[in-house]
Amino acid sequence: MIFDIGKRSLQSESVLIPVEALFGDAKGSRMPSVQASRLNRTIAERVVAACPTSALALDRAGSRQHLTLDYGACIGCGRCIEVGDGALVAAEKLSRCGVSKSGLVRRFDVDGAGEILAEEPAMTAAAESIRALLGRALNVRQVDGGSCNGCEQEIVALNNPYYDLERFGIHFVASPKHADMLLVTGPVTRNMAEAVKQTYAATPSPKLVVAVGACGCSGGIFSGSYAVAGAVDSVIPVDGYIPGCPPTPAMLLTGILKTLRQRS
Ligand code: SF4
Ligand code: SF4
């Protein structure tokens, strides 16, 4: 029987999911997207009250009120979508992967005047030169700074035949000494902080660091715990942030490629 399966597999057409279908895809992540024209003050107050992580917040700019959505703190619980009366919906696309920390935050006028767009600050000039140096191949060392393993499950999925990360020249390596990029998950626990610092020091320059998941970006649901040193950038410098709890493989791929090749 196993030979029949192998034979059928070899005879069947090879299917490659194009990178365009994966890039920016956020389906299944449960991250919210804001329909700015449907926002009003009542809905804004309701979604802010429903958010368990303060990813949604209201602030005042003169006579206007703004709703901010910090993807770095969002755990995709969906509560804002439930009470948002159509003003918040599940995101199908999310460009905020592999961006700077400030790039994770979106801001909306609550009286329906739309999104207040901010210029995404340029990633450092160092990242520019690193991109040029890395060329086409990228070796990634994944570092678990204290995660629940949810993010790791999605990272493992990147190597399955559907996402097939290796076709982009991206390989996971066993040692930071062989790595160009560290993919760091979890809130960094106090027990792991020194290990994360030493892993960073052992990675040859030029190197890139990507903070993964709500925990890596902001501490997530563990933020403020006595056992946690903080988000990844409280321990080592970070070049790109990938939100989500956990981020989907498509979001991870987008974030890795964007950190490597472009700014948002
Ligand atoms: S989905 Fe994100 S923004 Fe919405 S309530 Fe949950 S944590 Fe807050
Ligand atoms: S971001 Fe979510 S899935 Fe990832 S380590 Fe934190 S709690 Fe787990």
CSV table of C-alpha atoms in Angstrom, one decimal, residues 2-257:
chain,number,residue,atom,x,y,z
A,2,ILE,CA,2.8,2.4,0.9
A,3,PHE,CA,4.3,1.8,-2.6
A,4,ASP,CA,0.9,2.7,-4.2
A,5,ILE,CA,0.8,6.0,-2.3
A,6,GLY,CA,4.4,6.7,-3.4
A,7,LYS,CA,3.6,5.9,-7.0
A,8,ARG,CA,0.5,8.1,-7.0
A,9,SER,CA,2.5,10.9,-5.4
A,10,LEU,CA,5.2,10.7,-8.0
A,11,GLN,CA,2.7,10.6,-10.9
A,12,SER,CA,0.6,13.5,-9.6
A,13,GLU,CA,1.1,17.0,-10.8
A,14,SER,CA,3.5,19.1,-8.7
A,15,VAL,CA,1.7,22.0,-7.0
A,16,LEU,CA,3.7,25.0,-5.8
A,17,ILE,CA,1.9,27.7,-3.8
A,18,PRO,CA,3.2,31.0,-5.3
A,19,VAL,CA,4.8,33.4,-3.0
A,20,GLU,CA,2.2,36.1,-4.0
A,21,ALA,CA,-0.5,33.9,-2.5
A,22,LEU,CA,1.3,33.7,0.8
A,23,PHE,CA,2.8,37.2,1.1
A,24,GLY,CA,0.7,39.3,3.4
A,25,ASP,CA,-1.9,36.6,3.9
A,26,ALA,CA,-3.4,36.8,7.4
A,27,LYS,CA,-6.3,34.3,7.0
A,28,GLY,CA,-6.7,32.2,10.2
A,29,SER,CA,-4.7,34.6,12.4
A,30,ARG,CA,-7.8,36.1,14.0
A,31,MET,CA,-6.2,39.5,13.9
A,32,PRO,CA,-8.6,42.4,13.5
A,33,SER,CA,-8.9,44.9,10.7
A,34,VAL,CA,-10.6,48.2,11.2
A,35,GLN,CA,-13.3,49.4,8.7
A,36,ALA,CA,-12.7,53.0,9.5
A,37,SER,CA,-15.8,54.4,7.8
A,38,ARG,CA,-18.0,52.3,10.2
A,39,LEU,CA,-16.3,53.5,13.4
A,40,ASN,CA,-18.1,55.8,15.8
A,41,ARG,CA,-17.4,56.8,19.5
A,42,THR,CA,-19.8,54.2,20.9
A,43,ILE,CA,-18.2,51.3,19.0
A,44,ALA,CA,-14.7,52.6,19.8
A,45,GLU,CA,-15.4,52.7,23.5
A,46,ARG,CA,-17.0,49.2,23.4
A,47,VAL,CA,-14.1,47.6,21.6
A,48,VAL,CA,-11.6,49.2,23.9
A,49,ALA,CA,-13.4,47.9,26.9
A,50,ALA,CA,-13.6,44.4,25.4
A,51,CYS,CA,-9.9,44.2,24.6
A,52,PRO,CA,-8.1,42.1,27.3
A,53,THR,CA,-4.5,43.3,26.4
A,54,SER,CA,-5.0,47.0,25.8
A,55,ALA,CA,-4.1,46.5,22.2
A,56,LEU,CA,-6.9,48.9,21.5
A,57,ALA,CA,-6.9,52.3,23.1
A,58,LEU,CA,-8.5,55.7,22.8
A,59,ASP,CA,-6.6,58.9,22.9
A,60,ARG,CA,-7.5,62.5,22.2
A,61,ALA,CA,-5.9,64.8,19.6
A,62,GLY,CA,-7.5,68.3,20.1
A,63,SER,CA,-11.2,67.9,19.6
A,64,ARG,CA,-10.8,64.6,17.8
A,65,GLN,CA,-10.6,61.1,19.3
A,66,HIS,CA,-8.3,58.4,17.9
A,67,LEU,CA,-8.6,54.7,18.2
A,68,THR,CA,-5.1,53.0,18.2
A,69,LEU,CA,-4.6,49.4,17.4
A,70,ASP,CA,-1.3,47.9,18.4
A,71,TYR,CA,-0.8,44.7,16.6
A,72,GLY,CA,2.2,43.9,18.8
A,73,ALA,CA,-0.1,43.5,21.8
A,74,CYS,CA,-3.0,41.8,20.0
A,75,ILE,CA,-3.6,38.2,20.8
A,76,GLY,CA,-6.3,37.6,18.2
A,77,CYS,CA,-8.9,36.8,20.8
A,78,GLY,CA,-11.7,38.2,18.5
A,79,ARG,CA,-13.6,40.0,21.2
A,80,CYS,CA,-13.4,43.3,19.4
A,81,ILE,CA,-14.8,41.7,16.3
A,82,GLU,CA,-17.7,40.3,18.3
A,83,VAL,CA,-18.7,43.6,19.7
A,84,GLY,CA,-17.5,45.9,16.9
A,85,ASP,CA,-20.7,45.9,14.9
A,86,GLY,CA,-18.9,45.4,11.6
A,87,ALA,CA,-16.3,48.2,12.3
A,88,LEU,CA,-13.8,45.5,13.2
A,89,VAL,CA,-13.5,42.4,11.1
A,90,ALA,CA,-11.1,39.4,10.8
A,91,ALA,CA,-8.1,40.5,8.7
A,92,GLU,CA,-7.5,38.7,5.5
A,93,LYS,CA,-4.4,40.6,4.7
A,94,LEU,CA,-1.8,42.1,7.1
A,95,SER,CA,1.1,44.1,5.9
A,96,ARG,CA,2.4,44.8,9.4
A,97,CYS,CA,4.8,41.8,9.6
A,98,GLY,CA,8.5,42.4,9.6
A,99,VAL,CA,8.1,46.1,10.3
A,100,SER,CA,9.5,48.3,13.1
A,101,LYS,CA,7.8,48.5,16.4
A,102,SER,CA,6.0,51.7,15.7
A,103,GLY,CA,4.9,50.2,12.4
A,104,LEU,CA,2.8,47.7,14.3
A,105,VAL,CA,0.5,50.5,15.5
A,106,ARG,CA,-2.4,51.8,13.4
A,107,ARG,CA,-4.5,54.9,14.3
A,108,PHE,CA,-8.0,55.8,13.3
A,109,ASP,CA,-10.3,58.8,13.6
A,110,VAL,CA,-13.3,57.5,15.6
A,111,ASP,CA,-15.7,59.8,13.9
A,112,GLY,CA,-15.3,57.9,10.6
A,113,ALA,CA,-12.7,60.2,9.0
A,114,GLY,CA,-10.5,57.3,8.2
A,115,GLU,CA,-7.0,56.1,9.1
A,116,ILE,CA,-4.4,58.5,10.2
A,117,LEU,CA,-1.4,57.4,8.2
A,118,ALA,CA,2.0,57.8,9.7
A,119,GLU,CA,5.2,57.5,7.7
A,120,GLU,CA,6.8,54.2,8.6
A,121,PRO,CA,10.3,55.1,10.0
A,122,ALA,CA,13.0,53.7,8.0
A,123,MET,CA,14.7,50.6,9.3
A,124,THR,CA,18.3,51.3,10.2
A,125,ALA,CA,20.9,51.9,7.6
A,126,ALA,CA,22.7,48.9,9.0
A,127,ALA,CA,19.8,46.7,8.0
A,128,GLU,CA,20.2,48.0,4.4
A,129,SER,CA,23.8,47.0,4.2
A,130,ILE,CA,23.0,43.6,5.9
A,131,ARG,CA,20.4,42.9,3.2
A,132,ALA,CA,23.0,43.5,0.5
A,133,LEU,CA,25.6,41.3,2.3
A,134,LEU,CA,23.2,38.4,2.8
A,135,GLY,CA,22.5,38.0,-0.9
A,136,ARG,CA,20.0,35.2,-1.6
A,137,ALA,CA,20.6,32.6,1.1
A,138,LEU,CA,19.5,33.0,4.6
A,139,ASN,CA,20.3,30.9,7.6
A,140,VAL,CA,17.9,31.2,10.5
A,141,ARG,CA,18.4,30.1,14.1
A,142,GLN,CA,15.1,29.9,16.1
A,143,VAL,CA,15.4,30.9,19.7
A,144,ASP,CA,12.7,30.1,22.3
A,145,GLY,CA,13.0,32.8,24.9
A,146,GLY,CA,10.2,31.4,27.0
A,147,SER,CA,7.2,30.8,24.6
A,148,CYS,CA,4.2,28.6,25.1
A,149,ASN,CA,5.3,26.7,22.0
A,150,GLY,CA,2.4,28.0,19.9
A,151,CYS,CA,4.7,30.1,17.8
A,152,GLU,CA,7.1,27.1,17.4
A,153,GLN,CA,4.3,25.0,16.0
A,154,GLU,CA,3.7,27.6,13.2
A,155,ILE,CA,7.4,28.0,12.6
A,156,VAL,CA,7.7,24.2,12.1
A,157,ALA,CA,4.9,24.4,9.6
A,158,LEU,CA,7.0,26.7,7.4
A,159,ASN,CA,9.1,23.6,6.5
A,160,ASN,CA,6.1,21.5,5.3
A,161,PRO,CA,5.5,20.9,1.6
A,162,TYR,CA,2.8,23.5,1.4
A,163,TYR,CA,4.9,26.5,2.6
A,164,ASP,CA,8.2,24.9,1.6
A,165,LEU,CA,10.4,27.6,3.1
A,166,GLU,CA,13.6,26.1,1.6
A,167,ARG,CA,12.6,27.1,-1.9
A,168,PHE,CA,13.3,30.7,-0.9
A,169,GLY,CA,16.8,29.8,0.1
A,170,ILE,CA,15.9,30.0,3.8
A,171,HIS,CA,17.2,27.3,6.1
A,172,PHE,CA,17.0,26.6,9.8
A,173,VAL,CA,20.3,25.9,11.4
A,174,ALA,CA,21.3,24.3,14.6
A,175,SER,CA,23.8,26.8,15.8
A,176,PRO,CA,23.8,30.6,16.1
A,177,LYS,CA,27.3,30.5,14.8
A,178,HIS,CA,25.9,29.5,11.4
A,179,ALA,CA,23.0,32.0,11.5
A,180,ASP,CA,22.3,35.3,9.6
A,181,MET,CA,19.0,35.8,11.4
A,182,LEU,CA,17.7,35.0,14.9
A,183,LEU,CA,13.9,34.3,15.1
A,184,VAL,CA,13.1,34.8,18.7
A,185,THR,CA,9.8,33.7,20.3
A,186,GLY,CA,8.2,34.2,23.6
A,187,PRO,CA,8.4,36.8,26.3
A,188,VAL,CA,12.0,36.5,27.4
A,189,THR,CA,11.8,34.9,30.8
A,190,ARG,CA,14.2,35.9,33.5
A,191,ASN,CA,15.7,32.4,33.3
A,192,MET,CA,16.3,32.7,29.5
A,193,ALA,CA,17.5,36.3,29.3
A,194,GLU,CA,21.2,35.5,29.7
A,195,ALA,CA,20.9,32.6,27.2
A,196,VAL,CA,19.2,34.9,24.6
A,197,LYS,CA,22.0,37.5,25.1
A,198,GLN,CA,24.7,34.9,24.7
A,199,THR,CA,23.0,33.5,21.6
A,200,TYR,CA,22.9,37.0,20.1
A,201,ALA,CA,26.6,37.4,21.0
A,202,ALA,CA,27.5,34.1,19.4
A,203,THR,CA,25.8,35.0,16.1
A,204,PRO,CA,28.3,36.5,13.6
A,205,SER,CA,27.7,40.0,12.3
A,206,PRO,CA,26.0,41.2,10.2
A,207,LYS,CA,22.9,39.7,11.8
A,208,LEU,CA,19.2,40.3,11.9
A,209,VAL,CA,16.8,39.7,14.8
A,210,VAL,CA,13.1,39.2,14.4
A,211,ALA,CA,10.8,39.2,17.4
A,212,VAL,CA,7.9,36.7,16.8
A,213,GLY,CA,4.4,36.8,18.2
A,214,ALA,CA,2.6,39.0,20.7
A,215,CYS,CA,5.0,37.7,23.4
A,216,GLY,CA,8.1,38.6,21.4
A,217,CYS,CA,6.8,42.0,20.3
A,218,SER,CA,5.3,43.2,23.6
A,219,GLY,CA,5.4,40.4,26.2
A,220,GLY,CA,1.8,39.4,25.2
A,221,ILE,CA,-0.3,37.8,27.9
A,222,PHE,CA,2.8,37.4,30.1
A,223,SER,CA,3.6,41.1,30.1
A,224,GLY,CA,4.3,42.3,33.7
A,225,SER,CA,4.8,38.8,35.1
A,226,TYR,CA,7.4,38.5,37.8
A,227,ALA,CA,9.0,35.6,35.7
A,228,VAL,CA,9.4,37.7,32.6
A,229,ALA,CA,12.3,40.0,31.7
A,230,GLY,CA,10.2,41.6,28.9
A,231,ALA,CA,9.7,41.6,25.1
A,232,VAL,CA,12.7,40.5,23.0
A,233,ASP,CA,13.8,44.1,22.4
A,234,SER,CA,14.2,44.6,26.2
A,235,VAL,CA,17.1,42.1,26.0
A,236,ILE,CA,18.6,42.3,22.5
A,237,PRO,CA,18.3,44.7,19.5
A,238,VAL,CA,15.4,43.8,17.2
A,239,ASP,CA,15.2,44.6,13.4
A,240,GLY,CA,11.7,43.4,12.6
A,241,TYR,CA,8.5,42.4,14.5
A,242,ILE,CA,6.0,39.8,13.5
A,243,PRO,CA,2.7,40.1,15.5
A,244,GLY,CA,0.1,37.3,16.1
A,245,CYS,CA,-0.7,34.8,18.8
A,246,PRO,CA,0.6,32.8,17.1
A,247,PRO,CA,1.5,34.3,13.7
A,248,THR,CA,0.5,32.0,10.8
A,249,PRO,CA,3.2,30.5,8.6
A,250,ALA,CA,2.3,33.0,5.9
A,251,MET,CA,2.7,35.9,8.4
A,252,LEU,CA,6.1,34.5,9.5
A,253,LEU,CA,7.2,34.1,5.9
A,254,THR,CA,6.1,37.7,5.1
A,255,GLY,CA,7.9,39.0,8.2
A,256,ILE,CA,11.1,37.2,7.5
A,257,LEU,CA,11.2,38.4,3.9
